CSV table of C-alpha atoms in Angstrom, one decimal:
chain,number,residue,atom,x,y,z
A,169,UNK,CA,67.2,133.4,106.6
A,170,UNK,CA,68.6,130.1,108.1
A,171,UNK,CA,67.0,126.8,106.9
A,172,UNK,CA,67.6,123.6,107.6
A,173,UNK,CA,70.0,121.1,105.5
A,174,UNK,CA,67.6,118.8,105.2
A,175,UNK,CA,65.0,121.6,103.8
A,176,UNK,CA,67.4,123.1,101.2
A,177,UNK,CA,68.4,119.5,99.9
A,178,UNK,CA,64.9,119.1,99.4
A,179,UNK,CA,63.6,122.4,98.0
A,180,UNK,CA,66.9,123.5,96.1
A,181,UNK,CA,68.0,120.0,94.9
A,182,UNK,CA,65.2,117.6,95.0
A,183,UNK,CA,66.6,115.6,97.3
A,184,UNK,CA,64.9,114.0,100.2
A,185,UNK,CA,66.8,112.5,103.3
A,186,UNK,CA,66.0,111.1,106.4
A,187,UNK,CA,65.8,114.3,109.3
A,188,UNK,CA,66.5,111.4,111.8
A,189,UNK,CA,70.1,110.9,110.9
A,190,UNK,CA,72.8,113.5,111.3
A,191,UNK,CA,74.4,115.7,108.5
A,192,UNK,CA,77.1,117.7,109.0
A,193,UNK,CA,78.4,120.3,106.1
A,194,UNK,CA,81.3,118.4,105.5
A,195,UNK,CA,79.6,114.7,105.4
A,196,UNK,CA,77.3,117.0,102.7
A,197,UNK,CA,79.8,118.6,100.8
A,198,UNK,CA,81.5,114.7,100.4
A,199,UNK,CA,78.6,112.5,99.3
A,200,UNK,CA,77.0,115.6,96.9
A,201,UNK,CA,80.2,116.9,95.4
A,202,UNK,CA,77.3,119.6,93.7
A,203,UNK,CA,77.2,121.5,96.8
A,204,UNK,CA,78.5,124.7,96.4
A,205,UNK,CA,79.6,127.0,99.6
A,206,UNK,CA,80.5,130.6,100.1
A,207,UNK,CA,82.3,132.0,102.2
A,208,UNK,CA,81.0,134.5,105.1
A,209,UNK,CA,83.4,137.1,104.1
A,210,UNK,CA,81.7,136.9,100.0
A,211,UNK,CA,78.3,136.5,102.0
A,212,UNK,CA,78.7,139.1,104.4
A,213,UNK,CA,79.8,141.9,101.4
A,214,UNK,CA,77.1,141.2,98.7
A,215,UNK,CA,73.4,141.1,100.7
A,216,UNK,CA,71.3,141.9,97.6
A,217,UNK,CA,72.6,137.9,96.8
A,218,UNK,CA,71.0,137.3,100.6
A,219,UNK,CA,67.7,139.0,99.6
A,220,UNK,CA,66.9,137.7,96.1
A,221,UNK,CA,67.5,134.3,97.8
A,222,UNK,CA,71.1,133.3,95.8
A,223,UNK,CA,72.7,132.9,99.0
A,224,UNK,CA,71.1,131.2,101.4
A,225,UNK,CA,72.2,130.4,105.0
A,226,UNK,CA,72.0,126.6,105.8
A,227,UNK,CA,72.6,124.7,109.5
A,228,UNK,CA,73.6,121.1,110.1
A,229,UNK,CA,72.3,118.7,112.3
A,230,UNK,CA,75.2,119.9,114.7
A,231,UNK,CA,73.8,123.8,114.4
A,232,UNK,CA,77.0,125.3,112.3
A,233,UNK,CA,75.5,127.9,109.8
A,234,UNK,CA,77.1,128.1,106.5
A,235,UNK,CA,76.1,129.7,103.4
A,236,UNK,CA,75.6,128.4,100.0
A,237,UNK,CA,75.2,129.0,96.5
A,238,UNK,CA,72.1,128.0,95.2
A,239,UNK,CA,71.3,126.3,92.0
A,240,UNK,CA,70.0,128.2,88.8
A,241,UNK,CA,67.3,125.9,88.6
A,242,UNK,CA,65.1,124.7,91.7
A,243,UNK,CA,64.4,121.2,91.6
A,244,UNK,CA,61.6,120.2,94.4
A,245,UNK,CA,61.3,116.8,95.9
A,246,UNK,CA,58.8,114.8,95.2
A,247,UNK,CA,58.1,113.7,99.0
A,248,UNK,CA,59.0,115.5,102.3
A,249,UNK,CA,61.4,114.4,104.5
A,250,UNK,CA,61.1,111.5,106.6
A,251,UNK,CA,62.3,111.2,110.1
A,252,UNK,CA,63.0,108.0,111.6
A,253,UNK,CA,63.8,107.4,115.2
A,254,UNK,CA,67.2,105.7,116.2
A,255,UNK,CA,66.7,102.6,117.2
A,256,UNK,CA,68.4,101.7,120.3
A,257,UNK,CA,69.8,98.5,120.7
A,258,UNK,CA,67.9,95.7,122.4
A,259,UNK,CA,70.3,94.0,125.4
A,260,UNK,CA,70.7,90.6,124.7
A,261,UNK,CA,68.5,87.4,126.6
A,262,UNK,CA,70.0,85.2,128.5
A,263,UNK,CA,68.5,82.2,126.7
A,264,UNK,CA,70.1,78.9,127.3
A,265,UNK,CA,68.3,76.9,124.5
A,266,UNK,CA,71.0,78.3,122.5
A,267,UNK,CA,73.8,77.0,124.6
A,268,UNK,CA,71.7,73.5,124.4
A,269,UNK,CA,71.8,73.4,120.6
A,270,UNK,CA,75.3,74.3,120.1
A,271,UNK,CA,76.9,70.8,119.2
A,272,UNK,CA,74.2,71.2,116.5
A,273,UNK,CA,74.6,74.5,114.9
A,274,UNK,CA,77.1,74.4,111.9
A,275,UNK,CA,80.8,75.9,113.0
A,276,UNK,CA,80.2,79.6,111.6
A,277,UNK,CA,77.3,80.5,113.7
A,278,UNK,CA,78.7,79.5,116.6
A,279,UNK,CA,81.5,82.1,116.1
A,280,UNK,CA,79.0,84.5,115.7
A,281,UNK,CA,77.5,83.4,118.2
A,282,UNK,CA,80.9,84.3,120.4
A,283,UNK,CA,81.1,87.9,118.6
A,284,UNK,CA,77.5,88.4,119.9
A,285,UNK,CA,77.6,87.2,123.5
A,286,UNK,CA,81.3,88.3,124.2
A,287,UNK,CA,80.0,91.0,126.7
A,288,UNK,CA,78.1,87.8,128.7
A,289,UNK,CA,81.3,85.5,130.3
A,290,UNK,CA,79.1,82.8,131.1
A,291,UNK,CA,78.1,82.5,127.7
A,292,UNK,CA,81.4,83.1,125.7
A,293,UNK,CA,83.0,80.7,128.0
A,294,UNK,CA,80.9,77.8,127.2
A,295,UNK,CA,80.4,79.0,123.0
A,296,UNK,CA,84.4,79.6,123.4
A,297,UNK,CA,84.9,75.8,124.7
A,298,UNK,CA,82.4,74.4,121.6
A,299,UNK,CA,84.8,75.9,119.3
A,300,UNK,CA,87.9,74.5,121.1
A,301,UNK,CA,86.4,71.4,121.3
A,302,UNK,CA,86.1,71.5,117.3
A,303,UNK,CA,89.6,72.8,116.7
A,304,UNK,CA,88.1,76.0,115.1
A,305,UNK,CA,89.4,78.8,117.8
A,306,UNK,CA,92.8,79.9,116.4
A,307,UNK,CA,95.0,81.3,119.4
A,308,UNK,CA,99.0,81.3,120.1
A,309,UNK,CA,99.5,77.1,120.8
A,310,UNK,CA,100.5,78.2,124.1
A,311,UNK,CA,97.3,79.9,125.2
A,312,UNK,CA,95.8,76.8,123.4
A,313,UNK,CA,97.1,74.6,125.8
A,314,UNK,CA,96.7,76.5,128.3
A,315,UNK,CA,93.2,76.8,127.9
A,316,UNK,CA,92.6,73.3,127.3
A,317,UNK,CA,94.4,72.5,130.6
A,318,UNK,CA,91.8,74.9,132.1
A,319,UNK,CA,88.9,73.0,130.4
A,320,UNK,CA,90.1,69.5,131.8
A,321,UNK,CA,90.7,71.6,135.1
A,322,UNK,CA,87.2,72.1,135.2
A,323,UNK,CA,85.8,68.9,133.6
A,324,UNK,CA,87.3,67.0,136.7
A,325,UNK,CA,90.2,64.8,135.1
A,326,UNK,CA,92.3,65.4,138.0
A,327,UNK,CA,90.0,64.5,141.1
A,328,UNK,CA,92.0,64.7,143.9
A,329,UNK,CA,92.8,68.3,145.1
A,330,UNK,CA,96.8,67.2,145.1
A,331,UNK,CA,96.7,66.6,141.6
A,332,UNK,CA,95.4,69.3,140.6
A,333,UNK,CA,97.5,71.4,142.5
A,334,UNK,CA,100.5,69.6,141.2
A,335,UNK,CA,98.9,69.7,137.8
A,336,UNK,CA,99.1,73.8,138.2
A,337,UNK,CA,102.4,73.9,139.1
A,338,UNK,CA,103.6,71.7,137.0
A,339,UNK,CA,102.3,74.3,134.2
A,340,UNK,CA,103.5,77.6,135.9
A,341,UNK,CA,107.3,76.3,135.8
């Protein structure tokens, strides 16, 4: 007889747990140190245990079979096991409103706002220039100034092209 983990946490030890997540024997054996295991050898050599139900063979989410010792006393749950879906992670929106009201938002969610959009460059460029701009974004001073070269680069301080080439080389050496 192999039942579920889920099932024999509920029927052997009262305790419900969500089907939807997965349990392994070891992840089991940690968080409910009153788990008891057998092994197959013991199993294999005593199957009256087997057939009054003492031993009982139990799989993981994963589909290893163990066996167990079951409890003296059977405590059931008091609900059945719930399964819950895994909930798959929306992809971000491109919303520029937020890029709009960043000179407004206080200096901690705007670095969470660069942990969140760090897989979007055209975002974490922008977020990453707010908090440069602030003095916040903590980097070696020479990628600092590089950076803010970069940033001026782009701003348009230099506005002939010779400048700015000179400007760039003047950095590389």
């Amino acid at each position: 007889m192999v039942i579920s983990i889920f099932k024999f946490m509920a029927e052997y030890y009262g305790v419900t747990l969500d089907a939807g997540m997965e349990l392994t024997h070891n992840v089991a054996k940690k968080n409910f140190k009153f788990l008891k295991g057998c092994p197959f050898k013991y199993a294999n050599s005593n199957p009256e245990l087997i057939k009054t139900g003492k031993i009982v063979y139990v799989s993981d989410s994963h589909g290893v079979i163990l066996p167990y010792i079951c409890p003296n006393k059977i405590l059931t749950a008091t609900g059945e096991c719930s399964y819950t879906e895994k909930v798959e992670k929306k992809p971000l929106v491109n919303d520029k409103s937020i890029l709009e009201d960043l000179c407004d938002m206080p200096t901690y969610m705007v670095g969470e706002l660069l942990s969140k959009y760090k897989d979007m460059p055209s975002f974490y460029k922008v977020i990453k220039k707010e908090l440069i701009c602030r003095g916040i974004y903590k980097t070696k001073k020479y990628k600092l100034r590089r950076e803010i070269i970069e940033i001026e680069l782009e701003e348009g301080v230099c506005n002939d092209k010779y400048q700015r080439r000179r400007e760039i080389k003047c950095k590389k050496s």
